[in-house]
CSV table of C-alpha atoms and ligand atoms in Angstrom, one decimal:
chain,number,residue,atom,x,y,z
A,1,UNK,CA,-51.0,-110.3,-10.3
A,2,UNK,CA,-48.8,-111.3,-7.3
A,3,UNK,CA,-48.3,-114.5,-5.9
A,4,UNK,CA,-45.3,-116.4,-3.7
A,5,UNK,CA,-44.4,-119.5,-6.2
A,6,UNK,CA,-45.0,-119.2,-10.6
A,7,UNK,CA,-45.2,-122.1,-11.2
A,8,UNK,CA,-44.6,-122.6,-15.2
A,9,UNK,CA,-46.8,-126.3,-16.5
A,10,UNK,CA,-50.0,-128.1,-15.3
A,11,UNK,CA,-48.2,-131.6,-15.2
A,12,UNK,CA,-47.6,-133.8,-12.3
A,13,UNK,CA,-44.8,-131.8,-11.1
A,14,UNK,CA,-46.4,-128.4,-11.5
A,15,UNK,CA,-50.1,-129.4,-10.0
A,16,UNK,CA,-48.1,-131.4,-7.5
A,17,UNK,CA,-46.1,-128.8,-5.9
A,18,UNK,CA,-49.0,-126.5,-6.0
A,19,UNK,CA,-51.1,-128.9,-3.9
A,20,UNK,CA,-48.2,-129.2,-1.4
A,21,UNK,CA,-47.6,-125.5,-1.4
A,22,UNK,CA,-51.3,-125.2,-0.5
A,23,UNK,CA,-51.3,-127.4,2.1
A,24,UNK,CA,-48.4,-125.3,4.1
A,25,UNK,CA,-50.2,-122.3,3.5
A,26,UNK,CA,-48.4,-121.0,0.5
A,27,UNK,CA,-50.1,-119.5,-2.7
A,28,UNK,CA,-49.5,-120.1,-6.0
A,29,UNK,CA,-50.4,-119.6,-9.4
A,30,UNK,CA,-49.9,-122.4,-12.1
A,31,UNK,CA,-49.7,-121.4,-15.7
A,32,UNK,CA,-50.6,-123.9,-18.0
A,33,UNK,CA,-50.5,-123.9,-22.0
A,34,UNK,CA,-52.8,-126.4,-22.3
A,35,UNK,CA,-56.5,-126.6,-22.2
A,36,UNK,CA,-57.9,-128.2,-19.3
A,37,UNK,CA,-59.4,-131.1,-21.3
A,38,UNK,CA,-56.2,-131.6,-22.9
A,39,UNK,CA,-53.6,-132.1,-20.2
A,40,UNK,CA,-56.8,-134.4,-18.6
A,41,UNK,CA,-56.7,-136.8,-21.6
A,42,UNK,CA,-52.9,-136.7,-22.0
A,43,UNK,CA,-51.8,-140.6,-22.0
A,44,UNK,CA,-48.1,-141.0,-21.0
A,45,UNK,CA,-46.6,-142.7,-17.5
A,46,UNK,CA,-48.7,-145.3,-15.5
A,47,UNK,CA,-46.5,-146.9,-13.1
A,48,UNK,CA,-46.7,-145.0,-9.7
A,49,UNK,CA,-43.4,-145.8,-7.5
A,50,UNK,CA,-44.4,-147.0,-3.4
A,51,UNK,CA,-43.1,-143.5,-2.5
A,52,UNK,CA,-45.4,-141.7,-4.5
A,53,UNK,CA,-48.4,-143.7,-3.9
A,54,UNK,CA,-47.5,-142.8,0.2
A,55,UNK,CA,-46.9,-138.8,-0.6
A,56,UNK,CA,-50.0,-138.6,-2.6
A,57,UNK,CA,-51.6,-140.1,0.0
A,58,UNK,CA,-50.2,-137.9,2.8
A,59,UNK,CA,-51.2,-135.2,0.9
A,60,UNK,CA,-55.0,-136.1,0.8
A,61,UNK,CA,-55.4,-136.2,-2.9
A,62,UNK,CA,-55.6,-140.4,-3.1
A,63,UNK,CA,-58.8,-141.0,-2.5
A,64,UNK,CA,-59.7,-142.6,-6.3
A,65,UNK,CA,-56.0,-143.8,-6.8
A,66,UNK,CA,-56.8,-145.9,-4.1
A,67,UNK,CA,-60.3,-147.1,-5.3
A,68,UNK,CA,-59.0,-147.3,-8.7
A,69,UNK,CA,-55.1,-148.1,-8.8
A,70,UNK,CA,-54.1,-151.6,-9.4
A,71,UNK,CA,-51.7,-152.7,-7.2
A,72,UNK,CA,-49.3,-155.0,-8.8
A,73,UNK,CA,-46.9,-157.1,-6.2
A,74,UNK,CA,-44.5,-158.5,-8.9
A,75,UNK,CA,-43.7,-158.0,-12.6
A,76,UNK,CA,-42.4,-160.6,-15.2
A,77,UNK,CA,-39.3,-160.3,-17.0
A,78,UNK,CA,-40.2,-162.7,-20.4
A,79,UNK,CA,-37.0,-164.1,-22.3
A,80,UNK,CA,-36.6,-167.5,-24.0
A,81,UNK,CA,-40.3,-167.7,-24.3
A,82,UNK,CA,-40.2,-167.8,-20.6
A,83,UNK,CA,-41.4,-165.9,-17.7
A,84,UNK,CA,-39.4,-165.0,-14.7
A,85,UNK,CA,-41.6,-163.1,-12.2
A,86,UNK,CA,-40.0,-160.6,-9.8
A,87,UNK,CA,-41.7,-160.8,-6.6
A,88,UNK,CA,-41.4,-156.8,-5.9
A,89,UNK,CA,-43.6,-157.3,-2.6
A,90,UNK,CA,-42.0,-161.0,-1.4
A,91,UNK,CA,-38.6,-159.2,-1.8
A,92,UNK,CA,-38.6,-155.5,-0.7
A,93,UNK,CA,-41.9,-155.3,1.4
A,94,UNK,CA,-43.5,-153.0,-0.9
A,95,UNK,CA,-45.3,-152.7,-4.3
A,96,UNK,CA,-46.0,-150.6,-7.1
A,97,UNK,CA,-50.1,-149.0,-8.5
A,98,UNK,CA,-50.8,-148.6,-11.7
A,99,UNK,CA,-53.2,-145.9,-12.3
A,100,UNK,CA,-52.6,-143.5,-15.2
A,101,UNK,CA,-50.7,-140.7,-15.6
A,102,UNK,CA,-53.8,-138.2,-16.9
A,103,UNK,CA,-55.6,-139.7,-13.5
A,104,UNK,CA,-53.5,-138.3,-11.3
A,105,UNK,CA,-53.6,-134.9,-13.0
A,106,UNK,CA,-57.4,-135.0,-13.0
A,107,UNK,CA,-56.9,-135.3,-9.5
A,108,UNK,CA,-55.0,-132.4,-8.6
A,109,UNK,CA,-56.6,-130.3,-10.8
A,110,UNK,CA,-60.3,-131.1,-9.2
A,111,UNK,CA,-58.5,-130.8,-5.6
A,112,UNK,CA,-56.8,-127.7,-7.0
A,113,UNK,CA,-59.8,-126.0,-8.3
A,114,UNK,CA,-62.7,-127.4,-5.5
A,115,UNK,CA,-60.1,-125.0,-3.0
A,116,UNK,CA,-60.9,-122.3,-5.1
A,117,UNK,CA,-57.2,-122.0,-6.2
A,118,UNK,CA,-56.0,-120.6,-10.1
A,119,UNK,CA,-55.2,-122.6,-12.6
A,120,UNK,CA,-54.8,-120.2,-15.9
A,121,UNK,CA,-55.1,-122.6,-18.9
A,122,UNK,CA,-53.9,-121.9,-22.3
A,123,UNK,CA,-51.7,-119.3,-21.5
A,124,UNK,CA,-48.9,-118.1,-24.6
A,125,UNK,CA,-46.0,-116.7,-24.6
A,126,UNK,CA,-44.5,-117.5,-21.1
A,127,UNK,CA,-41.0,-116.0,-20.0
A,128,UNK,CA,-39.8,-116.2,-16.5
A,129,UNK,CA,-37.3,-112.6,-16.0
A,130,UNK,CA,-35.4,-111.1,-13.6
A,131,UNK,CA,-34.7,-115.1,-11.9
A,132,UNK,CA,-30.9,-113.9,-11.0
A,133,UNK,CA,-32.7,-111.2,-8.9
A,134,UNK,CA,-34.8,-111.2,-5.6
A,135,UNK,CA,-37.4,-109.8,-7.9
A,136,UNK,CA,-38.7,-112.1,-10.7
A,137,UNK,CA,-41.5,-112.3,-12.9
A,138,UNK,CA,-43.3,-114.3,-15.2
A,139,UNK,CA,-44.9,-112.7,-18.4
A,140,UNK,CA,-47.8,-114.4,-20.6
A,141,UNK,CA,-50.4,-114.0,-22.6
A,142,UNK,CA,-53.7,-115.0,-21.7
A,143,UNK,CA,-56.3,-117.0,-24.0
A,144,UNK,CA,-58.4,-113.6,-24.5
A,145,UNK,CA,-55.1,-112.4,-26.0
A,146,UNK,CA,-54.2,-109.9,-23.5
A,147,UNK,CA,-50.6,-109.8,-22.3
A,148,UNK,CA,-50.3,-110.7,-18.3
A,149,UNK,CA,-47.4,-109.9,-15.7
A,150,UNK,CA,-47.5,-112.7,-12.0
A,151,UNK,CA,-44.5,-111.3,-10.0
A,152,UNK,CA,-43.5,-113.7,-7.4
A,153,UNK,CA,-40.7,-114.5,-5.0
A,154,UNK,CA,-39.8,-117.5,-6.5
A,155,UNK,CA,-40.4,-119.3,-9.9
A,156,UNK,CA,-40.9,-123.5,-10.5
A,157,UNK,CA,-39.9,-124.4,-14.0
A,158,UNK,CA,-42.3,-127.8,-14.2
A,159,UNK,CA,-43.3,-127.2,-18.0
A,160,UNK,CA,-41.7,-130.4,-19.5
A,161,UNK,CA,-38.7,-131.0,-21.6
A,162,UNK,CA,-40.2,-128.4,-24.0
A,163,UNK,CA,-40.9,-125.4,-22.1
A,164,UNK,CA,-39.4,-122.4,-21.7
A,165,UNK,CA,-38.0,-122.2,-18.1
A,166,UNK,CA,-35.1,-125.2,-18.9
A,167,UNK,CA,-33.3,-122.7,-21.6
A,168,UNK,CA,-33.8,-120.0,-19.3
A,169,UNK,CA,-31.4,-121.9,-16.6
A,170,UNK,CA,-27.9,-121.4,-17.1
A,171,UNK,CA,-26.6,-125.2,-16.5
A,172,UNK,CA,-24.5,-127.9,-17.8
A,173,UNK,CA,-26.5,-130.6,-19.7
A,174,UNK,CA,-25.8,-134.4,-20.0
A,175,UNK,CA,-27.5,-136.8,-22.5
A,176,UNK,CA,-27.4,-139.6,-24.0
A,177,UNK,CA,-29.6,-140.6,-26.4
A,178,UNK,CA,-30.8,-144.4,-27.6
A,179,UNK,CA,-30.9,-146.1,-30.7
A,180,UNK,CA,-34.6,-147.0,-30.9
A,181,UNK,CA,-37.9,-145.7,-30.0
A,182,UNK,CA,-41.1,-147.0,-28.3
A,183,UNK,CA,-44.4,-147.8,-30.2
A,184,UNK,CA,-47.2,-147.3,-27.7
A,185,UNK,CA,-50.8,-148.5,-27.7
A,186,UNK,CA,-53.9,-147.7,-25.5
A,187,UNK,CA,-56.5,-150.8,-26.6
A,188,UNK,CA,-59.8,-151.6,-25.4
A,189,UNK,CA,-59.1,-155.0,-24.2
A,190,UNK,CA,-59.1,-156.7,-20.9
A,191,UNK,CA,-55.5,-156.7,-20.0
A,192,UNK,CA,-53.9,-160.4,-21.0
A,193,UNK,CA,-51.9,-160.7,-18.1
A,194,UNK,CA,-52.6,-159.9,-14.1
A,195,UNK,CA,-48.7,-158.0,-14.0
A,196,UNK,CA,-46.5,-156.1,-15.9
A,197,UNK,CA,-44.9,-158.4,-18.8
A,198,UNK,CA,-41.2,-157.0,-19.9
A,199,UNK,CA,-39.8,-159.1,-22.5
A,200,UNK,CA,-36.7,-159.8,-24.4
A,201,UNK,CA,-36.7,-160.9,-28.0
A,202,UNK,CA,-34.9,-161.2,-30.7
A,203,UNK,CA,-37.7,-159.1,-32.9
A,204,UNK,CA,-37.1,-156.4,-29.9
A,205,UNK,CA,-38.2,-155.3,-26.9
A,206,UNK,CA,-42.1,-155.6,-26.1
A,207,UNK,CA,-43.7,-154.6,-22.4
A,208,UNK,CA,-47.2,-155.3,-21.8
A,209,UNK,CA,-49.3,-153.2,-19.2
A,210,UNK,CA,-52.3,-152.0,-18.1
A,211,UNK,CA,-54.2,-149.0,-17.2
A,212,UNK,CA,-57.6,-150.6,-16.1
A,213,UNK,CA,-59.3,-153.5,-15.8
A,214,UNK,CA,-60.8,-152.7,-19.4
A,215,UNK,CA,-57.9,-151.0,-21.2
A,216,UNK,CA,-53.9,-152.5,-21.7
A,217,UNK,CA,-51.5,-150.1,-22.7
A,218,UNK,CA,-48.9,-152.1,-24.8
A,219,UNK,CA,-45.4,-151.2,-26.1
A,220,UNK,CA,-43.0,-152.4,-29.1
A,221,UNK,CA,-39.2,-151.2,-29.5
A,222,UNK,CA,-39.2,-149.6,-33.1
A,223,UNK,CA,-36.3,-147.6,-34.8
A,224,UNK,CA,-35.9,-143.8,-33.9
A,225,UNK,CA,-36.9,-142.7,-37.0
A,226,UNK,CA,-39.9,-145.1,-37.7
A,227,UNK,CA,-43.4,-143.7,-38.4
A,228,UNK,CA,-47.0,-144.5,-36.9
A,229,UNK,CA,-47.8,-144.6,-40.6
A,230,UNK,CA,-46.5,-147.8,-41.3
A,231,UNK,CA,-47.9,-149.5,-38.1
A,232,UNK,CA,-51.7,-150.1,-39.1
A,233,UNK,CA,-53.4,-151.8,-36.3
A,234,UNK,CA,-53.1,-155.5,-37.8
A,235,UNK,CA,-49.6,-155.1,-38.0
A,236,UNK,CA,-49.3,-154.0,-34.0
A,237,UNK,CA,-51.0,-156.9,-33.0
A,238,UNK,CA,-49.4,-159.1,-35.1
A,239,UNK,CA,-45.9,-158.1,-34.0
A,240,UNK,CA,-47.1,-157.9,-30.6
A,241,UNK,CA,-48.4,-161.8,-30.4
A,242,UNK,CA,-44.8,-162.5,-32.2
A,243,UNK,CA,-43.1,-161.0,-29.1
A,244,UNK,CA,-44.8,-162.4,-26.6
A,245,UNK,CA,-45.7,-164.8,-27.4
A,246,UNK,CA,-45.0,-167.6,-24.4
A,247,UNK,CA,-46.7,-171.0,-23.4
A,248,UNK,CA,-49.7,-170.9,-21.4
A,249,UNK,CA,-50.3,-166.9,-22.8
A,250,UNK,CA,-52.8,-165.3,-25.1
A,251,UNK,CA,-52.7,-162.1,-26.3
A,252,UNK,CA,-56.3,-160.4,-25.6
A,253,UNK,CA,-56.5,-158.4,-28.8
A,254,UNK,CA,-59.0,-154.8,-29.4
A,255,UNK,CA,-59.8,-151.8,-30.7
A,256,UNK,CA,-56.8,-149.2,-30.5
A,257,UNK,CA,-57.6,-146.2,-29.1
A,258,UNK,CA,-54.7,-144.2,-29.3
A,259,UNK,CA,-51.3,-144.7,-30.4
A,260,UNK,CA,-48.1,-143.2,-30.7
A,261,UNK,CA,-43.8,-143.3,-31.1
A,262,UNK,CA,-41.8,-141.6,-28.2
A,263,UNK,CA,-38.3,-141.5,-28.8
A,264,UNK,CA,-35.7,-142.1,-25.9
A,265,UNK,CA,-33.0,-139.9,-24.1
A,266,UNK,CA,-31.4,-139.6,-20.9
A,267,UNK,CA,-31.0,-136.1,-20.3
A,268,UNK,CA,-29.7,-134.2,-17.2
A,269,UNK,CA,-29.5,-130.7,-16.2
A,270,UNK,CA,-26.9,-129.9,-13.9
A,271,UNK,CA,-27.7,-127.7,-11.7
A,272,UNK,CA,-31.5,-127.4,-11.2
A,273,UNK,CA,-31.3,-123.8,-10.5
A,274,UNK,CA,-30.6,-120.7,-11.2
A,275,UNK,CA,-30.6,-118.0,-8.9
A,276,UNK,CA,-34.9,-118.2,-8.0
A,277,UNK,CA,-36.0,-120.5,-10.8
A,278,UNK,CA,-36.2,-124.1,-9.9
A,279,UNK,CA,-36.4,-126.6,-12.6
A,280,UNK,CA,-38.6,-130.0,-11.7
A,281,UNK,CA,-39.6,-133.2,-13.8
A,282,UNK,CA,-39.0,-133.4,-17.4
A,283,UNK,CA,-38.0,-129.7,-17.6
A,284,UNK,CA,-34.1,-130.8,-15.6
A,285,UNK,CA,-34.4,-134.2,-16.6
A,286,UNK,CA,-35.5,-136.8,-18.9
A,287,UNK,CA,-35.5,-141.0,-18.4
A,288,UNK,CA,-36.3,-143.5,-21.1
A,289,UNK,CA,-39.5,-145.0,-19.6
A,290,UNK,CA,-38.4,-148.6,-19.3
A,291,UNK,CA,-37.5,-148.0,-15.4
A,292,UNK,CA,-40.9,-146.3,-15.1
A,293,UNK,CA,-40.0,-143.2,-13.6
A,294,UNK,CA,-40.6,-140.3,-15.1
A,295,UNK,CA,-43.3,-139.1,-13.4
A,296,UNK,CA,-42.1,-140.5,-9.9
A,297,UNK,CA,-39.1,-138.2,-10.1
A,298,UNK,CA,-41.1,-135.3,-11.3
A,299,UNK,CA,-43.2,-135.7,-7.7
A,300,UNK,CA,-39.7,-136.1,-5.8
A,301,UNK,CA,-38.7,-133.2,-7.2
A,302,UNK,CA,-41.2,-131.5,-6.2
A,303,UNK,CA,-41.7,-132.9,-2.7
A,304,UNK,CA,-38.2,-131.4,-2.3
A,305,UNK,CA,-38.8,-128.2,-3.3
A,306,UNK,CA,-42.2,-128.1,-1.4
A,307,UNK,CA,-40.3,-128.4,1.6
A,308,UNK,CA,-37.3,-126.1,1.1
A,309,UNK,CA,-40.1,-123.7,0.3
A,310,UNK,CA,-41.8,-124.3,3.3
A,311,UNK,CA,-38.9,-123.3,5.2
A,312,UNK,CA,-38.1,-121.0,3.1
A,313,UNK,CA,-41.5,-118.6,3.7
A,314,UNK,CA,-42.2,-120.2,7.2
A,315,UNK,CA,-38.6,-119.9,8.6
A,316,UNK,CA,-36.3,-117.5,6.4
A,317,UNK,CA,-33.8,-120.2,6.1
A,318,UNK,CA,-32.5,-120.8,2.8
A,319,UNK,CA,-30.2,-123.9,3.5
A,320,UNK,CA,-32.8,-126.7,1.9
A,321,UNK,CA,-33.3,-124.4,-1.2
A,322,UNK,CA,-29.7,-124.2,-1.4
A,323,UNK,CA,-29.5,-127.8,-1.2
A,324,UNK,CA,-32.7,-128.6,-3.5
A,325,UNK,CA,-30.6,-129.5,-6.4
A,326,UNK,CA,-28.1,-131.9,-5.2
A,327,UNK,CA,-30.8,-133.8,-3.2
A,328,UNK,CA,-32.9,-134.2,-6.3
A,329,UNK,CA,-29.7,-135.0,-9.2
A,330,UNK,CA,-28.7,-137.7,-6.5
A,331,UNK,CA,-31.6,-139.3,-6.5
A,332,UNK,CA,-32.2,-138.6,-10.5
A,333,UNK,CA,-29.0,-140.0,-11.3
A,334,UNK,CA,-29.8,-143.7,-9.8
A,335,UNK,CA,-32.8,-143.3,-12.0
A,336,UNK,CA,-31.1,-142.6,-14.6
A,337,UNK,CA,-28.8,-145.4,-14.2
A,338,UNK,CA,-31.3,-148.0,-13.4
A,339,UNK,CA,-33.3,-146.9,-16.5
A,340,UNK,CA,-30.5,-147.0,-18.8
A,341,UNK,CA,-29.4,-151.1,-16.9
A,342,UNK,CA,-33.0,-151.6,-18.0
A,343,UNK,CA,-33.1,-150.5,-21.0
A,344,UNK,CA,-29.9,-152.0,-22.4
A,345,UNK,CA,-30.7,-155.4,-20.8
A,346,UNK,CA,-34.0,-156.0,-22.8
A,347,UNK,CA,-33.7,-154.3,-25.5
A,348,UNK,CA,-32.2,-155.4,-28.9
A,349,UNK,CA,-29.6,-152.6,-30.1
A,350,UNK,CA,-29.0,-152.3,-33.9
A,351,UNK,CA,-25.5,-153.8,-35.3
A,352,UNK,CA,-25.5,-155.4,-31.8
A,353,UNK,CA,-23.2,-158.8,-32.1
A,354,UNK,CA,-23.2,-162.1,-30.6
A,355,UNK,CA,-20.7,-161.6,-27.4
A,356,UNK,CA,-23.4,-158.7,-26.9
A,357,UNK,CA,-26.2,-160.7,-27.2
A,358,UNK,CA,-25.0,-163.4,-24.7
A,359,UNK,CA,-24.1,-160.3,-22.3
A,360,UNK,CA,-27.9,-159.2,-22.0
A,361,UNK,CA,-28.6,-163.0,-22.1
A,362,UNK,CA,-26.4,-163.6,-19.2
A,363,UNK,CA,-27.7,-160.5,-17.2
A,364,UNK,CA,-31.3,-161.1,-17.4
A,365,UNK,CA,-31.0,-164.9,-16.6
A,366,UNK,CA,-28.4,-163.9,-13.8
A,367,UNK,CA,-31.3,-161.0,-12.5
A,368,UNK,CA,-34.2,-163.8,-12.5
A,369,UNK,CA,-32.3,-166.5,-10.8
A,370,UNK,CA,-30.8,-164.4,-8.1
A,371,UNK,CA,-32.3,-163.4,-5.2
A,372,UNK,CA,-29.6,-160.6,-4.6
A,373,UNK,CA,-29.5,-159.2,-8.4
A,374,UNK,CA,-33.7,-159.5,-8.4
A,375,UNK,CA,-33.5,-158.0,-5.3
A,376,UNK,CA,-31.7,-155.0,-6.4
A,377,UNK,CA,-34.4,-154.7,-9.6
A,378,UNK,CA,-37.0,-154.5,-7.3
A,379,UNK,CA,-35.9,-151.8,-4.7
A,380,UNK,CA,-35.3,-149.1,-7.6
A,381,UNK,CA,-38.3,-150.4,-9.4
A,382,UNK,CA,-40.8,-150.3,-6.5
A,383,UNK,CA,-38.9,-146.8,-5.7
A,384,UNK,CA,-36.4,-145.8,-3.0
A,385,UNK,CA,-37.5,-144.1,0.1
A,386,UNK,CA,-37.7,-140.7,-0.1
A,387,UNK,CA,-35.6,-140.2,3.1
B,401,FAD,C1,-44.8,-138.4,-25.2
B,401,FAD,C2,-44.4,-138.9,-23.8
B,401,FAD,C3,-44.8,-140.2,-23.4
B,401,FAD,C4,-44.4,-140.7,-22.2
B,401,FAD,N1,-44.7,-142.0,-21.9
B,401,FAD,C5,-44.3,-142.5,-20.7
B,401,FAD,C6,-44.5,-143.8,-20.4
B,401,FAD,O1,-45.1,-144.5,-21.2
B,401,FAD,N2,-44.1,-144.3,-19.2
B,401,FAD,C7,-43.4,-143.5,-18.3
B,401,FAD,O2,-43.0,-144.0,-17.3
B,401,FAD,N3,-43.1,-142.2,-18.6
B,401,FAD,C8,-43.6,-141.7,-19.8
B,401,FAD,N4,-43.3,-140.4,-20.1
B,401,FAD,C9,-42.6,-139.6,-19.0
B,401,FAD,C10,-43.6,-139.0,-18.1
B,401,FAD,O3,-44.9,-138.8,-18.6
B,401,FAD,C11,-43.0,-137.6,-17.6
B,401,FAD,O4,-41.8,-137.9,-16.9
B,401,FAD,C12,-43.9,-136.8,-16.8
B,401,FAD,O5,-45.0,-136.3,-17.5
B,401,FAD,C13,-43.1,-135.6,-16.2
B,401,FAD,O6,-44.0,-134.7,-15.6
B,401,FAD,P1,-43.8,-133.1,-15.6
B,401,FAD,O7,-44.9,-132.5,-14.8
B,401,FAD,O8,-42.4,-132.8,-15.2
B,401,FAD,O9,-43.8,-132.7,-17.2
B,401,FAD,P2,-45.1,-132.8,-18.2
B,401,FAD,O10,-46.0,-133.9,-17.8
B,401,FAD,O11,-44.5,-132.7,-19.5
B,401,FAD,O12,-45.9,-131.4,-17.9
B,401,FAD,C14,-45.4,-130.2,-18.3
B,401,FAD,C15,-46.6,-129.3,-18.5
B,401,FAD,O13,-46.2,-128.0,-18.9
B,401,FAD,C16,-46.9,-127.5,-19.9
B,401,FAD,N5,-46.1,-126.5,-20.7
B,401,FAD,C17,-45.2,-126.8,-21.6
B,401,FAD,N6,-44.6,-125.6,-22.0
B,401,FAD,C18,-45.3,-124.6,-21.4
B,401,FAD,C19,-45.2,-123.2,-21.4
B,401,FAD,N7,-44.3,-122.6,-22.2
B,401,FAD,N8,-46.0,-122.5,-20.6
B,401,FAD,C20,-46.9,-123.1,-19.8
B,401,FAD,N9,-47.0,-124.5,-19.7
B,401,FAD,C21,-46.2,-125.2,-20.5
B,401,FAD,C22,-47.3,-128.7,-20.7
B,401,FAD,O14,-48.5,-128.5,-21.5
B,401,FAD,C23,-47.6,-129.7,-19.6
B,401,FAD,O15,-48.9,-129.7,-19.1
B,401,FAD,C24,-43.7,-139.9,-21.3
B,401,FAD,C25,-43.4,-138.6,-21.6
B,401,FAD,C26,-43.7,-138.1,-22.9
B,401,FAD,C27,-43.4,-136.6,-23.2
């Protein structure tokens, strides 16, 4: 098989940049290790940055997100049994949807597929070769069992912080990893709150969201090490209604239907190439998911590339390939930063003392009481623009 762009994961960077590619008139073939039904049910990110929600737009593939998303115009920051909202809308002009994750992948794929365009699911054994050359190729093994060879002109590494294409990039890596974990829970219950609810206390951190009208996704900071095991579903809600628990708020309890620990990093992978592999989303970085962005750099990413591409095929010019990964680590790296702000600020860090504790104290009162320091919350929350 031949094709102009391998592209290496079925996730939102990989079925995103396919869909762009597409729509300039360059083929593609995505290679996913995954069943179909599996990277459709996937729950993970859920909070789609003002940027996104315009580029998947542009691109034509928003027609549910925008029947379905929530829009949400503010969040809550919840400390001293208190809320302080954030007015995202009132104070940068634009908002944030919540629509999940696995939605926007069911998109793409249907959009992907409906154009008659490959998809090849539960592939093994993928290696990209030859990337230092003008030449590389991508080998695999299919589901029937029978070993496969796509050469291409160029290869996108979107297969997640535990693929294959991130070792095979020659590149400097910086992380930094965090002393506690997130418990999350998908429950069938109405969500309790219209906006997002991030909340400081001393039991830890807690956020609670949504995904629809019918379903909240809820989250709990727990040690790295802890296991589900020892979280039975009484004890989630218990802890939960400890946390945020506020005047004037109930916590709308249900059945859970899935739940799960996620550890945290920041993790950086300087440069985001090598020679023609590109690495996008989780596969050349990693943000704890505090700021929300995980999946919103993953599309940047591949916007990027989409467009260096273009010119690329269309033109012969290199120069935006050349450039791909210092536009994308520049925007990663305020992502990082605001994720890390945001997750130190609300979160209770172990062997933490007292002048600590009246640090994060200080910050968060200072961020809810200033129009300037709220101000600066909501522009990286809601999501810079893209140019
Ligand atoms: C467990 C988990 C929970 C998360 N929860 C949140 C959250 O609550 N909030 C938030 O904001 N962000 C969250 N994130 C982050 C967010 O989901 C990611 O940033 C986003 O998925 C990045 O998209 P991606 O396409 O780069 O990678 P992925 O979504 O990881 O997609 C990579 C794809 O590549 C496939 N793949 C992997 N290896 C291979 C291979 N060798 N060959 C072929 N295909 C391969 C995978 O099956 C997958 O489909 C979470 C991430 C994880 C891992």
């Amino acid at each position: 098989m031949r094709t102009r762009v391998g592209i290496i994961g079925a996730g939102p960077a990989g079925l995103t940049l396919a869909h762009l590619l597409r729509l300039r008139g360059i083929d593609s073939v995505v290679l996913e290790a995954r069943s179909r039904e599996y990277v459709e049910r996937r729950v993970r990110a859920g909070v789609l940055e003002h940027p996104t929600v315009e580029l998947l737009r542009e691109a034509g593939v928003a027609g549910r997100l925008d029947r379905e998303g929530m829009p949400h115009h503010g969040l809550s920051l919840r400390f001293d049994g208190t809320d302080h909202r954030i007015a995202l809308a009132d104070l940068t002009g634009r908002s944030i949807t919540v629509y999940g994750q696995q939605e926007v992948v069911k998109d793409l794929i249907a959009a992907r597929l409906d154009a008659g365009e490959p998809i090849v699911f539960e592939v093994s054994d993928v290696r990209p070769h030859d990337a230092e050359t003008d030449q590389p190729y991508i080998t695999y093994v299919d589901a029937d069992g029978a070993p496969q060879r796509l050469d291409c002109d160029v290869i996108a590494g979107c297969d997640g912080s535990h693929g294959v294409s991130h070792a095979a990039v020659p590149s400097t890596t910086h992380a930094h990893d965090y002393p506690f974990a997130w418990l999350g829970v998908l429950a069938k219950a109405p969500p309790s709150h219209s906006e997002l609810i991030y909340t400081h206390h001393e039991r830890g951190f807690a956020l609670h969201s949504m995904r629809t009208p019918e379903i909240t996704r809820l989250y709990l900071q727990v040690p790295p090490e802890e296991r589900i095991e020892y979280w039975p579903d009484d004890r989630i809600w218990d802890e939960l209604g400890l946390r945020l628990a506020a005047d004037g708020f109930t916590l709308t309890t249900g059945p859970i239907m899935e739940k799960g620990i996620t550890t945290m990093r920041s993790v950086v992978t300087e440069p985001m190439r090598y020679g023609r592999l590109f690495l996008a989303g989780d596969a050349a970085h990693i943000v704890p998911p505090t700021g929300a962005k995980g999946m919103n750099l993953a599309i940047h990413d591949v916007w990027v590339l989409a467009e260096a591409l273009a010119r690329y095929f269309g033109e012969g010019r290199s120069d935006l390939l050349d450039e791909y990964s210092d536009t994308c680590l520049r925007r990663v790296w305020r992502a990082q930063h605001f994720s890390w702000w945001m997750t130190s600020m609300l979160h209770q860090a172990p062997g933490a003392d007292d002048f600590q504790r009246r640090l994060q104290l200080s910050q968060l009162r200072y961020t809810a009481t200033s129009t300037a320091a709220a101000t600066s919350l909501a522009e990286n929350y809601v999501g810079l623009p893209y140019r």
